[in-house]
Short mmCIF file of C-alpha atoms in Angstrom, two decimals:
data_model
loop_
_atom_site.label_atom_id
_atom_site.label_comp_id
_atom_site.label_asym_id
_atom_site.label_seq_id
_atom_site.Cartn_x
_atom_site.Cartn_y
_atom_site.Cartn_z
CA MET Q 1 -24.77 2.97 -22.34
CA GLY Q 2 -21.83 4.52 -24.48
CA LEU Q 3 -18.21 4.24 -23.98
CA LYS Q 4 -17.04 6.54 -20.85
CA ILE Q 5 -14.09 8.51 -21.22
CA ALA Q 6 -12.33 9.95 -18.16
CA VAL Q 7 -10.25 12.95 -18.00
CA LEU Q 8 -8.15 13.35 -14.80
CA LYS Q 9 -6.63 16.54 -13.35
CA GLU Q 10 -2.90 16.34 -13.39
CA CYS Q 11 -1.25 16.04 -10.05
CA ALA Q 12 2.55 16.09 -11.25
CA ALA Q 13 4.80 19.00 -10.28
CA HIS Q 14 5.23 21.79 -12.79
CA GLU Q 15 2.31 20.31 -14.88
CA LYS Q 16 -0.10 22.83 -15.95
CA ARG Q 17 -1.63 21.00 -19.30
CA VAL Q 18 -5.20 18.89 -19.44
CA SER Q 19 -5.66 16.14 -21.95
CA ALA Q 20 -9.40 17.67 -23.00
CA THR Q 21 -10.80 20.54 -24.09
CA PRO Q 22 -14.42 21.78 -24.49
CA ASP Q 23 -13.69 21.48 -28.33
CA SER Q 24 -12.51 17.75 -27.98
CA VAL Q 25 -15.32 16.79 -25.25
CA LYS Q 26 -17.88 17.96 -28.08
CA LYS Q 27 -16.65 15.58 -30.56
CA TYR Q 28 -16.02 12.56 -28.09
CA ILE Q 29 -19.86 13.07 -27.38
CA ALA Q 30 -20.90 13.61 -30.88
CA ALA Q 31 -19.10 10.18 -31.34
CA GLY Q 32 -21.60 8.50 -28.82
CA ALA Q 33 -19.14 8.52 -25.58
CA ILE Q 34 -19.74 9.93 -21.95
CA VAL Q 35 -17.06 12.05 -20.79
CA GLN Q 36 -16.37 12.23 -17.24
CA ILE Q 37 -13.75 15.15 -15.99
CA GLU Q 38 -12.52 15.36 -12.84
CA THR Q 39 -13.42 18.80 -11.31
CA GLY Q 40 -10.53 21.49 -11.85
CA ALA Q 41 -8.73 19.51 -14.67
CA GLY Q 42 -8.60 22.55 -16.69
CA ASP Q 43 -8.22 25.36 -14.31
CA ALA Q 44 -4.43 25.66 -14.79
CA SER Q 45 -5.22 26.01 -18.52
CA TYR Q 46 -7.75 28.45 -17.94
CA ILE Q 47 -10.57 25.97 -19.08
CA SER Q 48 -13.27 26.20 -16.32
CA ASP Q 49 -15.52 23.54 -15.25
CA GLU Q 50 -18.62 25.62 -16.36
CA GLN Q 51 -17.15 25.35 -20.37
CA TYR Q 52 -16.59 21.50 -20.17
CA LYS Q 53 -20.23 21.21 -18.83
CA ALA Q 54 -21.46 23.65 -21.68
CA ALA Q 55 -19.82 21.26 -24.16
CA GLY Q 56 -21.78 18.25 -22.57
CA ALA Q 57 -19.14 16.50 -20.05
CA LYS Q 58 -20.01 15.47 -16.64
CA ILE Q 59 -17.81 16.97 -13.79
CA ILE Q 60 -16.91 14.71 -11.08
CA LYS Q 61 -15.95 15.78 -7.66
CA THR Q 62 -13.14 12.83 -7.07
CA VAL Q 63 -10.93 11.09 -9.18
CA ASP Q 64 -12.15 7.86 -8.17
CA GLU Q 65 -15.70 8.74 -9.50
CA ALA Q 66 -14.19 10.01 -12.50
CA LEU Q 67 -12.49 6.62 -13.14
CA LYS Q 68 -15.77 4.38 -12.59
CA GLY Q 69 -16.71 2.58 -15.50
CA ALA Q 70 -14.39 4.68 -17.80
CA GLY Q 71 -12.88 2.37 -20.76
CA ILE Q 72 -10.63 5.15 -21.67
CA VAL Q 73 -8.34 7.23 -19.13
CA LEU Q 74 -6.94 10.15 -20.91
CA CYS Q 75 -4.27 12.37 -18.93
CA VAL Q 76 -0.91 14.28 -19.94
CA GLN Q 77 1.61 12.59 -17.13
CA PHE Q 78 1.13 9.45 -15.02
CA PRO Q 79 -1.79 9.10 -12.56
CA LYS Q 80 -0.88 8.59 -9.19
CA GLU Q 81 -0.39 4.88 -7.97
CA ALA Q 82 -3.73 5.23 -5.76
CA SER Q 83 -5.59 6.35 -8.93
CA LEU Q 84 -4.03 3.69 -11.12
CA LYS Q 85 -5.39 0.94 -8.81
CA LYS Q 86 -8.85 2.58 -9.37
CA ILE Q 87 -8.92 2.22 -13.04
CA GLU Q 88 -11.18 -0.75 -14.50
CA LYS Q 89 -9.37 -3.91 -15.95
CA GLY Q 90 -9.21 -3.61 -19.61
CA ALA Q 91 -9.27 0.02 -19.78
CA LEU Q 92 -6.88 1.97 -21.95
CA LEU Q 93 -4.62 4.52 -20.17
CA ILE Q 94 -3.19 6.84 -22.61
CA GLY Q 95 -0.88 9.75 -22.30
CA LEU Q 96 2.49 11.10 -22.10
CA LEU Q 97 3.74 8.46 -19.81
CA SER Q 98 7.55 8.98 -19.90
CA PRO Q 99 7.56 4.67 -20.04
CA PHE Q 100 11.44 4.54 -19.53
CA ALA Q 101 11.25 6.86 -16.31
CA ASN Q 102 8.21 5.17 -14.83
CA LYS Q 103 8.94 1.47 -15.17
CA GLU Q 104 7.41 0.94 -11.48
CA LEU Q 105 3.95 2.42 -12.71
CA LEU Q 106 3.99 0.63 -15.87
CA ALA Q 107 4.42 -2.61 -13.73
CA LEU Q 108 1.47 -1.53 -11.91
CA CYS Q 109 -0.63 -1.21 -15.03
CA LYS Q 110 0.51 -4.53 -16.19
CA LYS Q 111 -0.63 -6.07 -12.52
CA GLN Q 112 -4.00 -4.27 -12.91
CA ASN Q 113 -4.78 -5.72 -16.31
CA ILE Q 114 -4.66 -1.81 -17.57
CA THR Q 115 -3.47 -1.32 -21.49
CA ALA Q 116 -0.67 1.46 -21.27
CA MET Q 117 -0.39 3.73 -24.32
CA ALA Q 118 2.40 6.37 -24.55
CA MET Q 119 2.03 8.94 -26.44
CA GLU Q 120 5.60 9.66 -27.23
CA MET Q 121 5.92 6.14 -28.80
CA VAL Q 122 3.46 6.77 -31.46
CA PRO Q 123 5.46 5.80 -34.73
CA ARG Q 124 6.72 8.79 -36.97
CA ILE Q 125 4.76 7.73 -40.12
CA SER Q 126 2.45 10.18 -42.25
CA ARG Q 127 -0.61 8.40 -40.95
CA ALA Q 128 0.19 9.24 -37.39
CA GLN Q 129 1.39 12.98 -37.73
CA SER Q 130 -2.12 14.17 -36.43
CA MET Q 131 -1.37 12.36 -33.31
CA ASP Q 132 2.34 12.95 -32.62
CA ALA Q 133 2.01 14.64 -29.47
CA LEU Q 134 5.94 14.81 -29.04
CA SER Q 135 6.09 16.99 -32.14
CA SER Q 136 3.13 19.21 -30.97
CA GLN Q 137 4.62 19.94 -27.49
CA SER Q 138 8.23 20.46 -28.49
CA ASN Q 139 7.08 22.94 -31.18
CA LEU Q 140 5.84 25.27 -28.59
CA ALA Q 141 8.55 24.48 -26.29
CA GLY Q 142 11.25 25.51 -28.79
CA TYR Q 143 9.26 28.88 -29.35
CA LYS Q 144 9.29 29.40 -25.40
CA ALA Q 145 12.85 28.49 -24.86
CA VAL Q 146 14.07 31.45 -27.12
CA LEU Q 147 11.60 34.01 -25.14
CA ASP Q 148 12.79 32.84 -22.05
CA ALA Q 149 16.56 33.40 -23.44
CA ALA Q 150 15.43 36.87 -24.70
CA GLU Q 151 14.09 37.78 -21.25
CA TYR Q 152 17.42 37.05 -19.26
CA TYR Q 153 19.94 38.70 -22.23
CA PRO Q 154 20.89 41.97 -21.32
CA HIS Q 155 20.94 42.94 -25.01
CA ALA Q 156 18.32 43.45 -27.78
CA PHE Q 157 18.19 40.73 -30.14
CA PRO Q 158 17.97 42.33 -33.63
CA LEU Q 159 20.31 44.65 -35.48
CA MET Q 160 19.58 48.14 -34.59
CA MET Q 161 21.00 51.48 -36.28
CA THR Q 162 20.13 54.44 -34.72
CA ALA Q 163 21.55 58.23 -34.49
CA ALA Q 164 23.04 57.13 -31.16
CA GLY Q 165 24.80 54.06 -32.50
CA THR Q 166 24.65 50.75 -33.63
CA VAL Q 167 22.99 47.73 -31.67
CA ALA Q 168 24.98 44.53 -33.14
CA PRO Q 169 22.35 41.23 -33.33
CA ALA Q 170 22.71 38.73 -31.10
CA LYS Q 171 24.18 35.18 -31.97
CA VAL Q 172 22.30 32.32 -31.21
CA PHE Q 173 23.40 28.82 -31.21
CA VAL Q 174 20.94 25.92 -31.24
CA MET Q 175 22.30 22.20 -30.26
CA GLY Q 176 19.94 19.44 -31.72
CA ALA Q 177 17.73 20.54 -34.92
CA GLY Q 178 14.56 18.29 -34.31
CA VAL Q 179 11.18 19.73 -33.57
CA ALA Q 180 12.09 21.90 -30.59
CA GLY Q 181 15.49 23.08 -32.49
CA LEU Q 182 13.88 24.20 -35.69
CA GLN Q 183 11.22 25.97 -33.89
CA ALA Q 184 13.91 27.92 -31.86
CA ILE Q 185 15.79 28.64 -35.07
CA ALA Q 186 12.66 30.21 -36.87
CA THR Q 187 11.71 31.93 -33.76
CA ALA Q 188 15.10 33.53 -33.19
CA ARG Q 189 15.58 34.42 -36.96
CA ARG Q 190 12.09 36.27 -36.44
CA LEU Q 191 13.42 38.16 -33.45
CA GLY Q 192 16.49 39.42 -35.68
CA ALA Q 193 19.24 36.94 -34.35
CA ILE Q 194 22.09 35.38 -36.33
CA VAL Q 195 21.25 31.67 -35.96
CA SER Q 196 23.64 28.61 -36.07
CA ALA Q 197 22.72 25.00 -35.18
CA THR Q 198 24.30 21.61 -35.03
CA ASP Q 199 22.62 18.11 -35.14
CA VAL Q 200 24.05 14.68 -35.44
CA ARG Q 201 21.68 13.66 -38.14
CA PRO Q 202 22.36 14.52 -41.87
CA ALA Q 203 18.89 15.32 -42.92
CA ALA Q 204 18.96 18.31 -40.33
CA LYS Q 205 21.65 20.22 -42.11
CA GLU Q 206 18.90 20.80 -45.40
CA GLN Q 207 16.24 21.90 -42.51
CA VAL Q 208 18.46 24.25 -40.65
CA GLU Q 209 19.55 25.89 -44.07
CA SER Q 210 15.70 26.30 -45.04
CA LEU Q 211 15.28 28.47 -41.81
CA SER Q 212 18.29 30.75 -42.79
CA GLY Q 213 20.50 29.09 -40.11
CA LYS Q 214 24.11 28.03 -40.39
CA PHE Q 215 24.56 24.25 -40.03
CA VAL Q 216 27.87 23.37 -37.92
CA ALA Q 217 28.82 19.77 -37.84
CA VAL Q 218 31.73 17.45 -38.23
CA GLU Q 219 30.25 15.72 -41.49
CA ASP Q 220 32.35 12.40 -41.82
CA GLU Q 221 30.91 8.85 -42.62
CA GLU Q 222 29.63 8.25 -39.16
CA PHE Q 223 27.74 11.58 -39.47
CA LYS Q 224 26.05 10.17 -42.54
CA ALA Q 225 24.54 7.41 -40.66
CA ALA Q 226 23.66 8.95 -37.37
CA GLU Q 227 19.96 8.65 -37.73
CA THR Q 228 17.65 5.76 -36.70
CA SER Q 229 14.92 4.84 -38.77
CA GLY Q 230 12.47 6.48 -36.52
CA GLY Q 231 14.03 9.65 -37.36
CA TYR Q 232 15.61 10.10 -33.76
CA ALA Q 233 19.41 10.66 -33.35
CA LYS Q 234 21.93 7.88 -32.82
CA GLU Q 235 24.58 7.56 -29.86
CA MET Q 236 27.83 8.60 -31.52
CA SER Q 237 31.02 6.99 -31.00
CA ALA Q 238 33.42 8.59 -28.65
CA ASP Q 239 36.00 9.62 -31.40
CA TYR Q 240 32.97 11.50 -33.41
CA LYS Q 241 32.33 13.13 -29.96
CA LYS Q 242 35.55 14.47 -29.29
CA LYS Q 243 35.86 16.15 -33.07
CA GLN Q 244 32.57 17.36 -32.73
CA ALA Q 245 33.15 18.75 -29.32
CA ALA Q 246 36.28 20.86 -30.47
CA LEU Q 247 34.20 22.31 -33.43
CA VAL Q 248 31.31 23.13 -31.01
CA ALA Q 249 33.69 24.62 -28.44
CA GLU Q 250 35.06 26.83 -31.20
CA THR Q 251 31.69 28.03 -31.77
CA ILE Q 252 30.39 28.61 -28.67
CA ALA Q 253 32.97 30.94 -27.70
CA LYS Q 254 31.33 33.07 -30.38
CA GLN Q 255 27.69 33.00 -29.25
CA ASP Q 256 25.56 35.35 -26.69
CA ILE Q 257 22.65 32.49 -26.44
CA ILE Q 258 22.72 28.64 -26.45
CA ILE Q 259 19.79 26.52 -26.88
CA THR Q 260 20.07 22.84 -26.33
CA THR Q 261 17.46 20.36 -27.13
CA ALA Q 262 19.15 16.93 -27.35
CA LEU Q 263 17.40 13.89 -26.01
CA ILE Q 264 17.92 10.33 -26.59
CA PRO Q 265 14.99 8.06 -26.18
CA GLY Q 266 15.12 5.84 -22.95
CA ARG Q 267 18.60 7.26 -21.93
CA PRO Q 268 20.19 9.98 -19.84
CA ALA Q 269 20.66 13.29 -22.01
CA PRO Q 270 24.00 13.78 -23.70
CA LYS Q 271 26.64 16.40 -22.07
CA LEU Q 272 27.19 18.87 -24.60
CA VAL Q 273 28.38 22.05 -22.90
CA ASP Q 274 31.16 21.54 -20.23
CA GLU Q 275 32.57 24.46 -17.76
CA ASP Q 276 35.23 25.01 -20.00
CA MET Q 277 32.76 25.94 -22.70
CA ILE Q 278 30.76 28.31 -20.57
CA LYS Q 279 34.03 30.15 -19.39
CA SER Q 280 34.66 31.12 -22.80
CA MET Q 281 31.54 32.82 -23.47
CA ARG Q 282 31.30 36.62 -22.56
CA ALA Q 283 29.61 37.76 -19.20
CA GLY Q 284 25.80 38.21 -19.75
CA SER Q 285 25.22 35.31 -21.99
CA VAL Q 286 22.47 32.95 -21.63
CA ILE Q 287 22.22 29.29 -22.04
CA VAL Q 288 18.46 27.44 -22.00
CA ASP Q 289 18.65 23.86 -21.46
CA MET Q 290 15.76 22.23 -22.66
CA ALA Q 291 16.92 18.67 -21.70
CA VAL Q 292 17.19 19.51 -18.10
CA GLU Q 293 14.52 16.91 -17.05
CA ALA Q 294 16.59 14.11 -18.45
CA GLY Q 295 19.77 14.94 -16.76
CA GLY Q 296 20.65 18.17 -19.04
CA ASN Q 297 22.97 18.61 -21.81
CA VAL Q 298 24.75 21.73 -19.97
CA ALA Q 299 27.21 21.48 -16.72
CA PHE Q 300 25.58 23.27 -13.83
CA SER Q 301 21.99 23.17 -15.03
CA LYS Q 302 19.26 22.60 -12.18
CA MET Q 303 15.64 21.61 -13.15
CA GLY Q 304 13.45 24.25 -12.15
CA GLU Q 305 16.26 26.88 -11.48
CA ILE Q 306 18.19 29.59 -13.07
CA VAL Q 307 21.94 29.15 -12.29
CA GLU Q 308 24.65 31.62 -12.91
CA LYS Q 309 28.11 30.47 -13.65
CA HIS Q 310 31.19 32.75 -14.95
CA GLY Q 311 29.02 35.33 -15.51
CA VAL Q 312 26.65 33.20 -17.71
CA LYS Q 313 22.88 32.61 -16.74
CA ILE Q 314 21.86 28.69 -17.45
CA ILE Q 315 17.99 28.41 -17.47
CA GLY Q 316 16.86 25.17 -16.43
CA HIS Q 317 12.82 25.48 -16.70
CA ALA Q 318 10.94 22.27 -16.12
CA ASN Q 319 8.15 21.05 -18.55
CA MET Q 320 8.71 24.01 -21.26
CA PRO Q 321 5.27 23.04 -22.99
CA SER Q 322 3.45 23.35 -19.53
CA ARG Q 323 4.57 27.15 -19.54
CA LEU Q 324 2.30 27.89 -22.75
CA ALA Q 325 -0.64 25.58 -21.01
CA ALA Q 326 -3.59 27.11 -23.10
CA ASP Q 327 -1.89 26.34 -26.37
CA SER Q 328 -0.14 23.13 -25.58
CA SER Q 329 -3.28 21.72 -23.84
CA ALA Q 330 -5.18 22.50 -27.18
CA LEU Q 331 -2.90 20.77 -29.36
CA TYR Q 332 -2.42 17.79 -26.97
CA ALA Q 333 -6.12 17.43 -26.64
CA LYS Q 334 -6.59 17.35 -30.44
CA ASN Q 335 -3.58 14.54 -30.85
CA LEU Q 336 -5.45 12.64 -28.25
CA LEU Q 337 -8.81 12.96 -30.22
CA ASN Q 338 -7.34 11.96 -33.49
CA LEU Q 339 -5.96 8.82 -31.80
CA VAL Q 340 -9.22 8.06 -29.84
CA ASN Q 341 -11.16 8.27 -33.40
CA LEU Q 342 -8.80 5.34 -34.53
CA LEU Q 343 -9.78 3.11 -31.32
CA VAL Q 344 -13.35 3.75 -31.14
CA LYS Q 345 -16.13 2.81 -33.68
CA ASP Q 346 -19.73 3.57 -33.20
CA GLY Q 347 -19.35 4.74 -29.69
CA ALA Q 348 -17.52 1.26 -28.52
CA LEU Q 349 -13.75 0.30 -28.24
CA ALA Q 350 -12.83 -1.37 -31.59
CA VAL Q 351 -9.05 -1.47 -31.12
CA ASP Q 352 -7.37 -3.19 -33.93
CA TRP Q 353 -4.09 -4.56 -32.22
CA GLU Q 354 -2.36 -5.05 -35.21
CA ASP Q 355 -2.51 -1.49 -36.50
CA ASP Q 356 1.14 0.14 -37.17
CA ILE Q 357 0.27 3.04 -34.85
CA VAL Q 358 -1.47 0.78 -31.98
CA LYS Q 359 1.19 -1.46 -31.85
CA GLY Q 360 4.10 1.31 -31.52
CA MET Q 361 2.57 2.68 -28.68
CA SER Q 362 1.13 -0.19 -26.45
CA ILE Q 363 3.31 -0.98 -23.71
CA CYS Q 364 1.03 -3.64 -21.93
CA LYS Q 365 -2.20 -5.17 -22.20
CA ASP Q 366 -4.13 -8.14 -20.45
CA GLY Q 367 -1.47 -8.47 -17.97
CA ALA Q 368 1.43 -9.07 -20.30
CA TRP Q 369 4.28 -7.01 -21.66
CA LEU Q 370 4.01 -6.09 -25.57
CA LYS Q 371 7.35 -4.71 -25.88
CA GLU Q 372 10.88 -6.06 -24.68
CA GLU Q 373 12.26 -2.88 -23.54
CA PHE Q 374 9.93 -3.50 -20.47
CA GLY Q 375 9.82 -7.11 -19.90
CA SER Q 376 9.52 -10.30 -21.32
CA THR Q 377 6.65 -10.72 -24.08
CA LYS Q 378 6.37 -14.36 -23.45
CA ALA Q 379 3.29 -14.35 -21.56
CA ALA Q 380 1.61 -12.28 -24.49
CA ALA Q 381 1.96 -15.88 -26.36
CA LYS Q 382 -0.22 -17.66 -24.05
CA PRO Q 383 -3.48 -16.95 -26.00
CA ALA Q 384 -2.11 -18.82 -28.84
CA ALA Q 385 -1.48 -21.93 -26.92
CA LYS Q 386 -5.07 -21.81 -25.87
CA LYS Q 387 -6.11 -21.53 -29.63
CA ALA Q 388 -4.12 -24.62 -29.99
CA ASP Q 389 -6.00 -26.46 -27.06
CA VAL Q 390 -9.13 -25.52 -28.58
CA SER Q 391 -7.80 -26.96 -32.06
CA SER Q 392 -6.98 -30.08 -30.17
CA THR Q 393 -10.52 -30.41 -28.53
CA LYS Q 394 -12.23 -29.93 -32.06
CA ALA Q 395 -9.99 -32.38 -33.22
CA ALA Q 396 -10.79 -34.77 -30.53
CA ALA Q 397 -14.54 -34.07 -30.98
CA THR Q 398 -14.31 -34.86 -34.59
CA THR Q 399 -12.60 -38.12 -33.97
CA LYS Q 400 -15.39 -39.02 -31.69
CA SER Q 401 -18.00 -37.81 -33.92
CA THR Q 402 -16.24 -40.00 -36.62
CA ALA Q 403 -16.20 -42.92 -34.18
CA LYS Q 404 -20.00 -42.76 -33.68
CA LYS Q 405 -20.67 -42.52 -37.17
CA THR Q 406 -18.44 -45.45 -38.01
CA SER Q 407 -20.59 -47.30 -35.29
CA ALA Q 408 -23.84 -46.34 -36.83
CA ALA Q 409 -22.54 -47.40 -40.19
CA LYS Q 410 -21.71 -51.27 -38.42
CA ILE Q 411 -25.35 -51.98 -37.94
CA PRO Q 412 -26.42 -52.52 -41.31
CA ALA Q 413 -23.24 -54.99 -41.76
CA LYS Q 414 -24.79 -57.44 -39.07
CA LYS Q 415 -27.34 -58.65 -41.37
CA THR Q 416 -24.94 -61.02 -43.05
CA ALA Q 417 -22.12 -62.76 -41.03
CA THR Q 418 -19.90 -62.92 -44.08
CA LYS Q 419 -19.54 -59.40 -44.50
CA LYS Q 420 -19.12 -58.53 -40.78
CA ALA Q 421 -15.43 -58.45 -40.52
CA PRO Q 422 -14.73 -56.78 -43.83
CA VAL Q 423 -16.79 -53.86 -43.27
CA LYS Q 424 -15.47 -53.56 -39.41
CA LYS Q 425 -11.70 -53.49 -40.99
CA ALA Q 426 -12.93 -50.87 -43.90
CA GLN Q 427 -14.55 -48.46 -41.18
CA VAL Q 428 -11.61 -48.72 -38.92
CA LYS Q 429 -9.10 -47.56 -41.85
CA LYS Q 430 -11.68 -44.58 -42.50
CA THR Q 431 -11.89 -43.52 -38.97
CA THR Q 432 -7.94 -43.33 -38.75
CA LYS Q 433 -7.67 -41.35 -41.76
CA LYS Q 434 -9.85 -38.96 -40.60
CA SER Q 435 -8.13 -38.42 -37.43
CA ASP Q 436 -4.89 -37.92 -38.78
CA LYS Q 437 -6.08 -34.93 -40.43
#
């Protein structure tokens, strides 16, 4: 029987995505896997059970049945605790697990001997680009953020010159020029806005300017070293923040729309826009806080709500990628398919635990932590101790075998009483030498 892959219906609030599409299901089955999909898993992404059936998947009525015998469990967000307890020991749980926010659920995975693999932690290397779910989802989120801003902004985006007069173009300021921010810049430019952007990473300047945006930042020595080896922004010093805040405050006062995207892995989102900055904007302006789920970049922003303060609307939509569920599901399913192809060979799990991608995203395995950020990894060294025990056993067996050979070698020596003692002495020396090896 082939490897079973379970696809669960998402249960988190605001989550409409699904972790497999009919296209990815066909490819899993072609690779020799059996795909078990919980009924209704694709409904919110407009993928019916019938479409999955036509692709060759088995539609399962309950989550417990879908998980039965599955070696790989695919999800978007973490399953419920009750579902985790039904996952087979040794199975791989792969999804956008938000590991720093779900440490209790990860501890349960460890206890249940489930291997948890977080898609957020796929390393940013060229070989892993096709598996980079953060980028695929952030790209769509940045696009949607601009459309949300346009919906609530009471003016047009582009410059319009008519017989009745001229409509000035909107001024958009994007804070954070990662994947989401760059897509927001590109989308706002396509709609005709004048766009500027800021980021603490030096590499972002060229990227912003390549999209015809104006780059805004305090470009001092700290700024030049403000990026991690993984391409993420570093936490800046209080002094730099003060200088940057002054420049940003001056810039914000001239803007109509602000889109904030700043996130720091494992930490609350940095506060970028305070009440005084909001007051400086003209009435009717709009702010979209894309970091609202991590605490927010903007004062007064609330997850899942649109708040109005000092005549400025602050949009805090939760789970922005899920607001484009059909496309975000398709891209995410492809990310997962590319990863599973790395983990499976000839229809069976064949995980190379030394692979950089696998090491980068694996959090726990065989009841042990694999990353210090979540717990001591000392338990993971136990297998090595077992190997040492095995080696000792083999050494003891070798010594025992050598001793037997020594005894056997003594028998011929008994023929002459005069040579008995010397032969015994020589054999003891040989035995001792072999045992030292």
